[in-house]
Coordinates of C-alpha atoms in Angstrom, one line a residue:
M36 CA -0.7 -1.0 -13.4
E37 CA 0.5 -2.3 -10.3
K38 CA 2.6 0.9 -10.1
K39 CA 0.5 2.9 -10.1
I40 CA -2.2 1.5 -7.7
I41 CA 1.4 1.1 -5.3
N42 CA 2.2 5.2 -5.4
L43 CA -1.9 5.6 -5.3
S44 CA -2.2 3.9 -2.1
S45 CA 1.1 5.0 -0.6
I46 CA -0.2 8.7 -1.7
F47 CA -3.3 8.0 0.4
L48 CA -1.3 6.7 3.8
Y49 CA 0.7 9.8 3.2
L50 CA -2.5 11.9 3.6
V51 CA -3.3 10.0 6.9
P52 CA -1.8 12.1 9.1
L53 CA -2.5 15.5 8.1
S54 CA -6.1 14.2 7.5
F55 CA -6.8 14.1 11.4
I56 CA -7.5 17.9 11.0
L57 CA -10.2 17.1 9.0
G58 CA -11.5 14.1 11.1
P59 CA -11.3 10.7 11.5
T60 CA -13.9 9.7 8.9
V61 CA -12.0 11.1 6.3
S62 CA -8.5 9.5 8.0
E63 CA -10.3 5.9 8.3
G64 CA -11.7 6.9 4.3
L65 CA -8.2 7.0 3.5
I66 CA -6.9 3.6 5.3
L67 CA -9.8 2.0 3.7
I68 CA -9.4 2.6 0.0
A69 CA -5.6 1.8 0.2
S70 CA -6.0 -1.0 1.8
V71 CA -8.7 -2.5 -0.8
L72 CA -6.2 -1.8 -3.6
I73 CA -3.9 -3.3 -1.6
I74 CA -5.6 -6.5 -1.2
F75 CA -6.7 -6.3 -5.1
L76 CA -3.0 -6.3 -5.8
I77 CA -2.2 -9.0 -3.4
F78 CA -4.5 -11.1 -5.5
K79 CA -4.1 -10.2 -8.9
N80 CA -0.1 -11.2 -8.2
K81 CA -0.9 -14.2 -5.8
D82 CA 1.2 -12.9 -3.1
F83 CA -0.7 -14.8 -0.7
Y84 CA 2.9 -15.5 1.3
L85 CA 1.8 -11.9 3.1
F86 CA -1.3 -14.2 4.7
K87 CA 1.2 -16.3 6.5
K88 CA 3.1 -14.2 8.1
N89 CA 2.9 -14.5 12.2
F90 CA 1.4 -11.4 12.8
F91 CA -1.6 -11.7 10.6
Y92 CA -2.2 -15.3 12.4
F93 CA -2.1 -13.2 15.6
F94 CA -4.5 -10.2 14.5
L95 CA -6.5 -12.6 13.1
I96 CA -7.5 -14.5 15.8
I97 CA -7.8 -11.4 18.0
N98 CA -10.7 -10.1 15.6
I99 CA -12.8 -13.8 15.5
F100 CA -12.1 -13.6 19.6
L101 CA -13.6 -10.2 19.8
I102 CA -16.8 -11.2 17.0
I103 CA -17.4 -14.5 18.9
S104 CA -17.6 -12.1 22.2
S105 CA -20.0 -9.5 20.1
V106 CA -22.4 -12.8 19.6
L107 CA -21.9 -14.0 23.0
A108 CA -22.9 -10.7 24.2
E109 CA -26.1 -9.6 26.1
F110 CA -26.5 -6.4 23.3
K111 CA -25.2 -7.8 20.0
S112 CA -25.6 -5.3 17.7
L113 CA -23.3 -2.4 19.1
S114 CA -21.3 -5.0 19.5
L115 CA -21.1 -6.3 16.1
K116 CA -21.0 -2.5 14.8
S117 CA -17.4 -2.4 16.2
T118 CA -16.0 -5.7 16.2
V119 CA -17.3 -7.3 12.4
P120 CA -15.5 -3.9 10.8
Y121 CA -12.6 -4.4 13.2
F122 CA -10.7 -6.7 10.8
R123 CA -10.0 -3.7 8.7
W124 CA -6.9 -2.4 11.0
T125 CA -5.3 -6.2 10.2
L126 CA -5.9 -5.4 6.5
Y127 CA -4.3 -2.0 7.6
L128 CA -1.1 -4.0 8.8
V129 CA -0.7 -5.8 5.9
T130 CA -1.0 -2.7 3.6
I131 CA 2.0 -1.1 5.5
Y132 CA 4.0 -4.7 4.8
Y133 CA 3.4 -4.9 1.4
L134 CA 4.0 -0.8 0.3
S135 CA 7.4 -1.6 2.6
I136 CA 8.4 -4.4 0.4
K137 CA 7.4 -3.3 -3.3
K138 CA 8.1 0.4 -2.4
L139 CA 11.6 1.1 -0.4
S140 CA 10.6 4.7 0.0
F141 CA 7.5 4.2 1.6
I142 CA 8.5 3.8 5.2
R143 CA 10.5 6.8 4.8
N144 CA 7.5 8.8 3.2
F145 CA 4.9 7.2 5.8
S146 CA 7.0 8.3 8.8
L147 CA 7.9 11.6 7.1
S148 CA 4.3 12.6 6.8
F149 CA 3.8 12.2 10.3
L150 CA 6.9 14.8 10.4
V151 CA 4.8 17.7 8.5
C152 CA 1.9 16.7 11.0
F153 CA 3.7 17.3 14.2
I154 CA 5.4 20.6 12.5
L155 CA 1.8 22.0 11.5
F156 CA 0.2 21.3 14.9
F157 CA 3.2 22.5 17.2
I158 CA 2.5 25.6 14.9
D159 CA -0.9 25.8 15.3
S160 CA -1.4 24.7 18.8
S161 CA 1.7 27.5 19.5
I162 CA -0.8 30.2 17.8
Q163 CA -3.9 28.9 19.6
F164 CA -2.2 29.3 23.3
T165 CA -0.4 32.9 22.3
F166 CA -4.0 34.7 20.8
G167 CA -6.4 32.1 21.9
K168 CA -7.5 31.0 18.2
N169 CA -6.5 28.6 16.4
I170 CA -5.7 29.3 12.2
L171 CA -8.8 27.7 11.8
G172 CA -10.8 30.2 14.2
Y173 CA -11.1 27.5 17.0
E174 CA -10.8 29.2 20.2
T175 CA -9.4 27.8 23.6
I176 CA -12.5 25.9 25.4
I177 CA -10.3 25.9 28.9
S178 CA -7.9 28.2 29.2
N179 CA -5.0 25.9 30.6
R180 CA -6.5 23.0 27.8
I181 CA -4.9 23.9 24.4
S182 CA -6.8 21.3 21.6
S183 CA -5.1 23.1 18.3
F184 CA -7.2 21.2 15.1
F185 CA -9.0 18.7 17.7
K186 CA -11.4 22.0 18.5
D187 CA -13.6 20.6 20.8
E188 CA -11.8 17.5 21.8
L189 CA -9.2 17.4 24.3
I190 CA -7.4 14.8 22.8
L191 CA -3.6 17.1 21.5
G192 CA -1.6 15.6 24.2
S193 CA -2.4 11.3 23.3
F194 CA -2.1 12.5 19.5
V195 CA 1.6 13.8 20.0
L196 CA 2.7 11.1 22.4
K197 CA 1.6 8.3 19.9
I198 CA 3.2 10.2 16.8
V199 CA 6.7 10.8 18.6
P200 CA 7.8 7.5 18.3
I201 CA 7.0 7.5 14.6
I202 CA 8.9 10.4 13.9
L203 CA 12.1 9.5 16.5
F204 CA 12.3 6.0 14.4
Y205 CA 12.4 8.4 10.9
L206 CA 15.0 10.3 12.3
F207 CA 16.9 7.8 13.5
L208 CA 16.8 4.6 10.5
Y209 CA 17.3 7.7 8.2
N210 CA 20.1 9.2 10.2
H211 CA 22.4 9.6 7.1
E212 CA 20.0 12.1 6.0
F213 CA 19.9 14.9 8.2
K214 CA 23.2 16.4 9.4
Y215 CA 22.6 18.0 12.9
K216 CA 20.2 14.6 13.7
K217 CA 21.0 15.0 17.5
L218 CA 20.1 18.5 17.4
L219 CA 17.3 17.7 15.7
L220 CA 16.7 14.9 18.5
I221 CA 16.9 18.1 21.2
L222 CA 14.2 19.8 19.1
I223 CA 11.4 17.2 18.7
C224 CA 11.7 16.3 22.7
L225 CA 11.3 19.6 23.5
T226 CA 7.9 20.7 21.1
A227 CA 6.3 17.5 21.8
F228 CA 6.3 18.0 25.3
L229 CA 5.5 21.6 25.6
M230 CA 2.6 20.2 23.2
I231 CA 1.7 17.6 25.1
F232 CA 1.9 19.9 28.7
V233 CA -0.2 23.1 27.3
S234 CA -2.8 20.2 26.2
G235 CA -3.2 20.2 30.0
E236 CA -3.9 16.2 29.9
R237 CA -1.4 14.6 33.0
S238 CA -1.5 11.6 32.0
S239 CA 0.2 12.0 28.7
T240 CA 3.0 14.5 30.4
Y241 CA 3.9 11.8 32.1
L242 CA 3.5 8.8 29.7
F243 CA 5.8 11.0 27.5
I244 CA 8.7 11.8 30.5
L245 CA 8.5 7.8 31.2
Y246 CA 8.7 7.4 27.3
L247 CA 12.1 9.9 27.3
L248 CA 13.7 8.3 30.0
S249 CA 12.9 4.6 28.4
F250 CA 14.6 5.4 25.2
S251 CA 17.2 7.5 27.5
I252 CA 18.3 4.4 29.4
I253 CA 18.7 2.4 26.1
F254 CA 20.5 4.9 24.4
F255 CA 22.2 6.1 26.9
K256 CA 25.4 6.0 25.7
K257 CA 25.3 7.5 22.4
I258 CA 22.8 10.7 23.3
Y259 CA 24.0 11.5 27.1
R260 CA 24.4 15.0 26.5
E261 CA 21.1 15.2 24.5
I262 CA 19.7 13.6 27.3
K263 CA 21.1 16.2 30.0
Y264 CA 19.7 19.1 28.2
V265 CA 16.2 17.8 27.3
G266 CA 16.2 16.8 31.1
F267 CA 17.4 20.1 32.5
F268 CA 15.0 21.8 29.9
I269 CA 12.1 20.2 31.4
I270 CA 13.1 20.5 35.3
F271 CA 13.6 23.9 34.4
F272 CA 10.3 24.5 32.6
L273 CA 8.5 22.8 35.3
T274 CA 10.2 24.4 38.3
I275 CA 9.0 27.8 36.5
I276 CA 5.1 26.7 36.2
Y277 CA 4.8 25.2 39.7
F278 CA 6.1 28.6 41.2
F279 CA 5.0 31.3 38.5
N280 CA 1.5 29.7 36.9
E281 CA -1.5 29.0 39.1
N282 CA -3.4 27.7 36.4
Y283 CA -1.3 25.5 35.1
K284 CA 0.3 24.4 38.6
G285 CA -3.1 23.4 39.6
R286 CA -4.1 21.0 36.9
M287 CA -0.7 19.2 36.0
F288 CA 0.8 19.5 39.7
D289 CA -1.9 20.1 42.6
N290 CA -5.0 18.2 40.9
F291 CA -2.3 15.0 40.2
F292 CA -1.2 14.9 44.0
N293 CA -4.5 15.4 45.1
S294 CA -5.7 12.1 43.3
L295 CA -2.4 10.6 44.6
T296 CA -3.3 11.6 48.4
N297 CA -7.5 11.0 48.1
K298 CA -7.7 14.7 48.8
I299 CA -10.6 15.6 46.1
E300 CA -12.9 18.8 46.3
H301 CA -16.4 18.4 48.1
N302 CA -15.1 15.0 50.2
Q303 CA -15.9 13.6 47.5
I304 CA -13.0 10.8 48.4
T305 CA -14.5 9.6 51.4
N306 CA -16.9 7.0 49.2
S307 CA -13.4 5.9 48.0
K308 CA -12.2 2.2 48.6
F309 CA -8.8 3.8 48.8
K310 CA -8.6 6.2 51.6
N311 CA -4.7 7.3 51.7
F312 CA -3.8 6.8 48.0
S313 CA -5.3 6.2 44.8
I314 CA -3.7 6.2 41.4
F315 CA -6.4 7.2 39.6
S316 CA -9.1 10.5 40.1
F317 CA -12.1 9.7 41.5
I318 CA -14.0 9.8 38.9
H319 CA -11.7 7.7 37.2
E320 CA -11.8 4.8 39.7
K321 CA -15.4 4.5 39.8
H322 CA -15.0 3.6 36.2
I323 CA -12.1 1.0 36.2
T324 CA -14.0 0.1 40.1
S325 CA -17.0 -1.0 37.8
A326 CA -15.4 -2.9 34.9
Y327 CA -13.5 -4.9 37.3
L328 CA -16.9 -5.6 39.2
M329 CA -18.3 -6.2 35.6
F330 CA -15.8 -9.7 35.6
R331 CA -16.0 -10.3 39.4
K332 CA -19.8 -10.6 39.6
G333 CA -20.3 -12.0 36.5
D334 CA -21.5 -15.6 35.2
L335 CA -18.8 -17.9 33.8
K336 CA -19.5 -16.7 29.9
T337 CA -19.0 -13.0 30.9
K338 CA -15.7 -14.0 32.9
L339 CA -14.1 -15.4 29.4
F340 CA -15.5 -13.2 27.3
G341 CA -16.5 -10.5 28.8
V342 CA -20.2 -8.4 28.1
G343 CA -18.7 -7.5 24.5
P344 CA -16.9 -5.2 23.4
K345 CA -18.3 -1.6 23.3
N346 CA -21.1 -2.8 25.9
F347 CA -19.3 -1.3 28.8
R348 CA -21.4 1.8 28.7
N349 CA -25.0 -0.7 28.8
F350 CA -24.3 -2.6 32.2
C351 CA -22.0 0.3 34.3
G352 CA -25.7 2.5 35.3
D353 CA -26.2 -1.4 37.2
M354 CA -26.1 -0.9 40.8
K355 CA -24.8 -4.8 40.8
Y356 CA -21.9 -3.0 39.0
C357 CA -21.4 0.3 40.7
D358 CA -20.3 0.8 44.6
Y359 CA -20.5 4.3 43.7
Q360 CA -23.0 7.1 42.8
N361 CA -22.9 7.5 39.0
C362 CA -20.2 4.9 37.8
C363 CA -21.0 5.3 33.8
S364 CA -19.3 6.5 31.0
T365 CA -18.8 5.2 27.3
H366 CA -15.8 3.2 28.6
P367 CA -13.5 2.3 31.9
H368 CA -10.6 5.0 30.6
N369 CA -8.0 2.3 30.8
I370 CA -6.9 -0.2 28.5
P371 CA -6.8 -3.3 30.9
A372 CA -10.4 -2.7 32.8
Q373 CA -11.9 -2.3 29.4
I374 CA -10.2 -5.4 28.1
L375 CA -11.0 -7.3 31.2
S376 CA -14.5 -6.3 31.6
E377 CA -15.8 -6.0 27.5
T378 CA -13.5 -9.5 26.7
G379 CA -13.4 -11.0 30.1
L380 CA -10.0 -13.4 31.0
I381 CA -9.4 -14.2 27.5
G382 CA -9.1 -11.2 26.5
I383 CA -6.7 -9.8 29.1
I384 CA -4.4 -13.0 28.6
I385 CA -4.1 -11.8 24.9
L386 CA -3.2 -8.6 26.5
S387 CA -0.4 -9.7 28.8
S388 CA 0.7 -11.4 26.1
V389 CA 1.4 -8.4 24.0
Y390 CA 2.3 -6.3 27.4
L391 CA 5.3 -9.8 28.1
I392 CA 6.7 -9.4 24.6
L393 CA 7.0 -5.7 24.3
I394 CA 9.0 -5.4 27.8
K395 CA 11.0 -9.0 26.2
I396 CA 12.4 -6.7 23.0
I397 CA 12.7 -3.8 24.9
I398 CA 14.6 -6.0 27.5
M399 CA 16.8 -7.8 25.0
S400 CA 17.5 -4.0 23.3
L401 CA 18.9 -2.6 26.1
F402 CA 21.2 -5.9 26.6
H403 CA 22.3 -5.6 23.1
N404 CA 22.8 -2.1 23.2
I405 CA 25.1 -2.5 26.5
K406 CA 27.2 -5.3 25.3
Y407 CA 27.1 -4.6 21.8
Q408 CA 27.0 -0.9 20.9
I409 CA 24.2 -1.5 17.9
N410 CA 24.0 1.4 16.0
F411 CA 21.0 3.8 15.7
K412 CA 19.7 2.0 12.9
D413 CA 19.7 -1.0 13.7
S414 CA 17.9 -0.4 16.7
A415 CA 15.6 2.7 15.6
N416 CA 12.4 0.5 15.8
I417 CA 12.7 0.5 19.6
F418 CA 11.8 3.9 19.6
L419 CA 8.1 2.1 17.9
V420 CA 8.0 -1.0 20.5
L421 CA 8.2 1.4 23.4
G422 CA 5.4 3.9 21.7
I423 CA 3.3 0.8 21.7
L424 CA 3.7 0.0 25.2
I425 CA 3.3 3.6 26.5
A426 CA -0.1 3.5 23.7
I427 CA -1.2 0.6 25.8
F428 CA 0.1 1.3 29.1
P429 CA -1.5 -0.6 32.0
I430 CA -1.0 1.8 34.8
S431 CA -2.4 5.3 32.8
T432 CA -6.2 6.4 32.0
S433 CA -6.7 5.7 28.0
G434 CA -9.3 6.8 25.4
N435 CA -11.4 3.8 24.2
F436 CA -9.6 0.7 23.2
F437 CA -11.8 0.4 20.1
H438 CA -12.2 3.9 18.8
N439 CA -11.6 4.5 15.2
K440 CA -8.7 7.7 16.3
Y441 CA -7.1 5.5 18.8
S442 CA -7.2 2.8 16.4
I443 CA -5.4 3.9 13.6
L444 CA -2.7 5.6 15.6
L445 CA -2.4 2.4 17.2
Y446 CA -2.0 0.3 14.0
S447 CA 0.3 3.0 12.4
L448 CA 2.7 2.4 15.1
V449 CA 2.3 -1.5 14.9
G450 CA 2.0 -1.5 11.2
I451 CA 5.5 0.5 10.8
Y452 CA 7.1 -1.9 13.5
Y453 CA 6.7 -4.7 11.7
A454 CA 7.9 -3.5 8.4
S455 CA 10.7 -2.2 10.2
L456 CA 11.7 -5.5 10.3
N457 CA 12.3 -5.6 6.7
K458 CA 16.4 -6.3 6.8
N459 CA 16.2 -4.4 3.3
L460 CA 14.2 -1.4 4.4
I461 CA 17.6 0.4 5.6
P462 CA 19.0 2.2 2.6
E463 CA 22.3 3.4 2.2
K464 CA 22.0 6.6 0.4
K465 CA 19.2 9.1 -0.2
I466 CA 16.1 7.3 -1.9
N467 CA 13.6 8.7 -4.7
F468 CA 10.4 10.2 -3.1
F469 CA 8.5 8.7 -5.3
Y470 CA 8.3 4.7 -6.3
Q471 CA 11.2 2.7 -6.1
V472 CA 11.4 -1.4 -5.8

């Protein structure tokens, strides 16, 4: 029975990346079923040691805090609908960790499923870019924004940005399975860059370049030739786009530099608080400023616990929290701004601690690679750490932190990272695709 439950739960999670084609509800359903099965198995076998892990305590504290923030919020019902079920992501982490212990091939196959998904999205986005329709008949909504299977949701770039770290982790942890692993590294980086670029997502494009630069610095001595090839291609490609494609040049270059120098159409920027320089566009600046004002002008309770998760939309229309016309949106489009406004000072302290932990791991990995020349297998999880940092990067626009699509990808990264800390994870030879303890 145990073997069947482990195999069945594994299969459900292997299907999660591809299920994004059908929508996040299907992905969540697969995760929920797998989590329930594994929690049943944990209680049946009395494997309660999993609930004594530091990562479980950490995320349990976060869940309790989020519920407290919702209870203290003015609009409780909407917030509690988000925070009470939020515990499912902690169970998702436990599920990934448990399966990685019980089934040696799980992390390999789970990561491989993201690679299969990546290839499918690349083929589909290439078809949509070339013919204006993808394989399901979804038409391109905006000429310089490819969406692939996401139809009218323009999130292809952010999706690819979050799954690439898992694919690179898989490539380097199991590098003994690949004859031309460095060639694969080049192909994955280039195809990912192309997908993100044609999606028209500026933030995802620049964050991906930052991600490439980050792991290139860490592994420079091992992959300097590959870095040179990828870097040359990106520079050449961007140069061609800048001089010969006005459509993408306008979106990816002109709009970006206009935002930085605050030269926005219709002279909207005359109302901006940042006359000469701004990292964010004027629209996003309004949302982020409103989030900050919710914290600054709130009472003591609001300063400590925020207005409640997913409650930004209920306060951004109040002129007390808006220095512009129309500051409203469903969320502030920036992770620190959303955490500050919706969960207050306590929430931003927790987020800051996460940033510090991630930066510490990255710095330690950099020095260890310089001093000891650690092999790829022992340091493969740095791709995941960098991926997590990029997913919650503070100086960038972002999706809703509490949205299910964002959570699935973020907690997949976190779950695989914690599983990668298991010393028995790395096999010395190819392993069976199916059940193996």
